[in-house]
Coordinates of C-alpha atoms and ligand atoms in Angstrom, one line a residue:
M1 CA -5.1 63.6 89.3
R2 CA -4.2 63.3 85.6
D3 CA -7.6 61.6 84.9
R4 CA -9.4 64.5 86.6
I5 CA -7.6 67.1 84.5
S6 CA -8.4 65.3 81.2
A7 CA -12.1 65.1 82.3
V8 CA -12.2 68.8 82.8
V9 CA -10.5 69.5 79.4
A10 CA -13.0 67.1 77.7
T11 CA -16.0 68.9 79.3
G12 CA -14.6 72.3 78.0
L13 CA -14.3 71.0 74.5
M14 CA -17.9 69.6 74.6
L15 CA -19.2 73.0 75.7
A16 CA -17.3 74.7 72.8
G17 CA -18.6 72.2 70.3
C18 CA -22.3 72.1 71.1
S19 CA -23.5 75.5 72.0
G20 CA -27.2 75.9 72.5
S21 CA -30.1 73.5 72.0
P22 CA -32.4 73.4 69.0
G23 CA -34.4 76.6 68.8
E24 CA -31.7 78.6 70.6
P25 CA -29.0 80.8 68.9
R26 CA -25.8 79.1 68.1
A27 CA -22.3 80.4 67.5
N28 CA -19.1 79.2 65.9
D29 CA -15.9 80.3 64.2
A30 CA -14.9 82.8 67.0
W31 CA -11.5 84.4 66.5
I32 CA -9.6 87.4 67.7
R33 CA -7.0 89.4 65.7
L34 CA -4.2 90.4 68.1
P35 CA -3.1 94.1 67.9
A36 CA 0.1 94.9 66.0
V37 CA 1.2 97.1 68.9
A38 CA 0.7 95.8 72.5
G39 CA -1.8 98.0 74.3
R40 CA -3.9 98.8 71.2
P41 CA -7.3 97.2 71.1
A42 CA -7.9 93.8 69.4
A43 CA -10.9 92.9 67.3
A44 CA -13.1 89.9 67.9
Y45 CA -15.3 88.1 65.3
V46 CA -17.8 85.3 65.5
T47 CA -20.6 83.8 63.4
I48 CA -24.0 83.6 65.1
T49 CA -27.0 81.7 63.8
G50 CA -30.4 82.8 65.1
G51 CA -32.7 80.4 66.8
R52 CA -36.5 80.1 66.5
E53 CA -37.0 83.6 67.7
A54 CA -35.1 86.8 66.9
T55 CA -32.8 88.1 69.6
Q56 CA -30.0 90.5 70.0
L57 CA -26.3 90.1 70.9
K58 CA -26.1 92.4 73.9
T59 CA -22.6 92.0 75.1
M60 CA -19.6 89.8 74.8
Q61 CA -17.4 88.8 77.7
V62 CA -13.7 88.0 77.2
P63 CA -12.0 87.5 80.6
A64 CA -8.6 88.2 79.0
A65 CA -9.7 91.8 78.1
R66 CA -10.6 94.6 80.5
L67 CA -13.4 96.0 78.4
V68 CA -15.4 94.8 75.4
E69 CA -17.4 97.0 73.1
L70 CA -19.7 96.0 70.2
H71 CA -18.9 98.1 67.1
R72 CA -20.5 98.8 63.8
T73 CA -18.3 99.8 60.8
S74 CA -19.8 102.2 58.4
A75 CA -18.7 104.4 55.5
K76 CA -19.1 108.1 56.1
G77 CA -18.1 110.4 53.3
G78 CA -15.9 107.7 51.8
M79 CA -14.1 107.1 55.1
M80 CA -14.6 103.9 57.0
S81 CA -15.4 104.6 60.7
M82 CA -16.7 102.6 63.5
D83 CA -19.0 103.4 66.4
P84 CA -20.1 101.5 69.5
V85 CA -23.6 100.0 69.4
D86 CA -25.8 98.7 72.2
A87 CA -26.7 95.5 70.5
I88 CA -26.4 93.5 67.3
D89 CA -29.6 92.1 65.8
V90 CA -29.8 88.3 65.3
P91 CA -32.8 87.5 63.2
A92 CA -34.7 84.2 63.7
G93 CA -33.0 81.5 61.7
G94 CA -30.6 84.1 60.1
T95 CA -26.8 84.2 60.2
V96 CA -24.9 87.1 61.5
K97 CA -21.3 87.3 60.8
L98 CA -19.1 89.6 62.8
A99 CA -16.2 90.0 60.4
P100 CA -13.4 92.4 59.4
G101 CA -15.0 95.5 57.7
G102 CA -18.4 94.9 59.4
D103 CA -19.7 94.5 62.9
H104 CA -17.2 93.3 65.4
A105 CA -16.2 93.5 69.1
M106 CA -13.4 95.6 70.2
L107 CA -11.3 94.3 73.1
F108 CA -9.4 96.8 75.2
D109 CA -6.4 96.0 77.4
L110 CA -6.1 92.5 76.2
E111 CA -3.8 90.2 78.3
P112 CA -0.4 90.7 76.7
A113 CA 0.6 87.1 77.2
L114 CA -1.9 85.9 74.6
K115 CA -0.2 84.5 71.5
A116 CA -1.3 83.8 68.0
G117 CA -2.1 80.1 67.6
G118 CA -3.7 79.9 71.1
T119 CA -7.3 80.4 72.2
T120 CA -9.1 82.4 74.8
K121 CA -12.6 82.1 76.3
M122 CA -15.4 84.2 74.9
T123 CA -19.0 84.4 76.1
L124 CA -21.9 85.8 74.1
M125 CA -24.8 87.3 76.0
F126 CA -28.2 87.6 74.3
D127 CA -31.5 89.2 75.0
H128 CA -33.8 86.4 76.2
A129 CA -31.6 83.5 75.0
P130 CA -29.0 81.5 76.9
A131 CA -25.4 82.7 76.9
I132 CA -23.0 80.9 74.6
E133 CA -19.4 80.2 75.7
L134 CA -16.8 79.3 73.2
E135 CA -13.1 79.4 72.6
A136 CA -11.8 82.1 70.2
K137 CA -8.8 81.4 68.1
L138 CA -6.0 83.9 68.4
V139 CA -4.7 85.2 65.0
A140 CA -1.6 87.2 64.4
P141 CA -1.9 91.0 63.7
G142 CA -3.1 91.5 60.1
G143 CA -4.0 87.9 59.8
S144 CA -7.3 86.7 58.3
A145 CA -10.0 84.4 59.5
P146 CA -8.5 81.0 60.6
Ligands
CU1 CU1 -14.1 98.7 66.5

């Protein structure tokens, strides 16, 4: 029984470590900043490297959240605001960084049991490219990239 559990854990780690084959988009450094007040949305970030062909990040699935929206941050009249977007472009061979102050995913109704220092599963869904599943590190409210 114990052997079986460690085999499952090892498979999970392999999936997280080698996302995508050559030519397909890759992703790494996923993290989620937990909300300062329980019930407020959390923000999720990840770095995506485009494959041989341009694609788009269409959605992100986080089972620990009820709803995920892709957001773009922009400055309007000196004020920072953010708006939902349908997709985020991933150029061929380019690097797209979802990061504080820029594009990000907003997670609504995040599982309150999630604690800083832990991880949770995140799946990136692309247009005409395989989905990528990885573990996102959980960071305390106000914390910066791990
Ligand atoms: Cu947002």
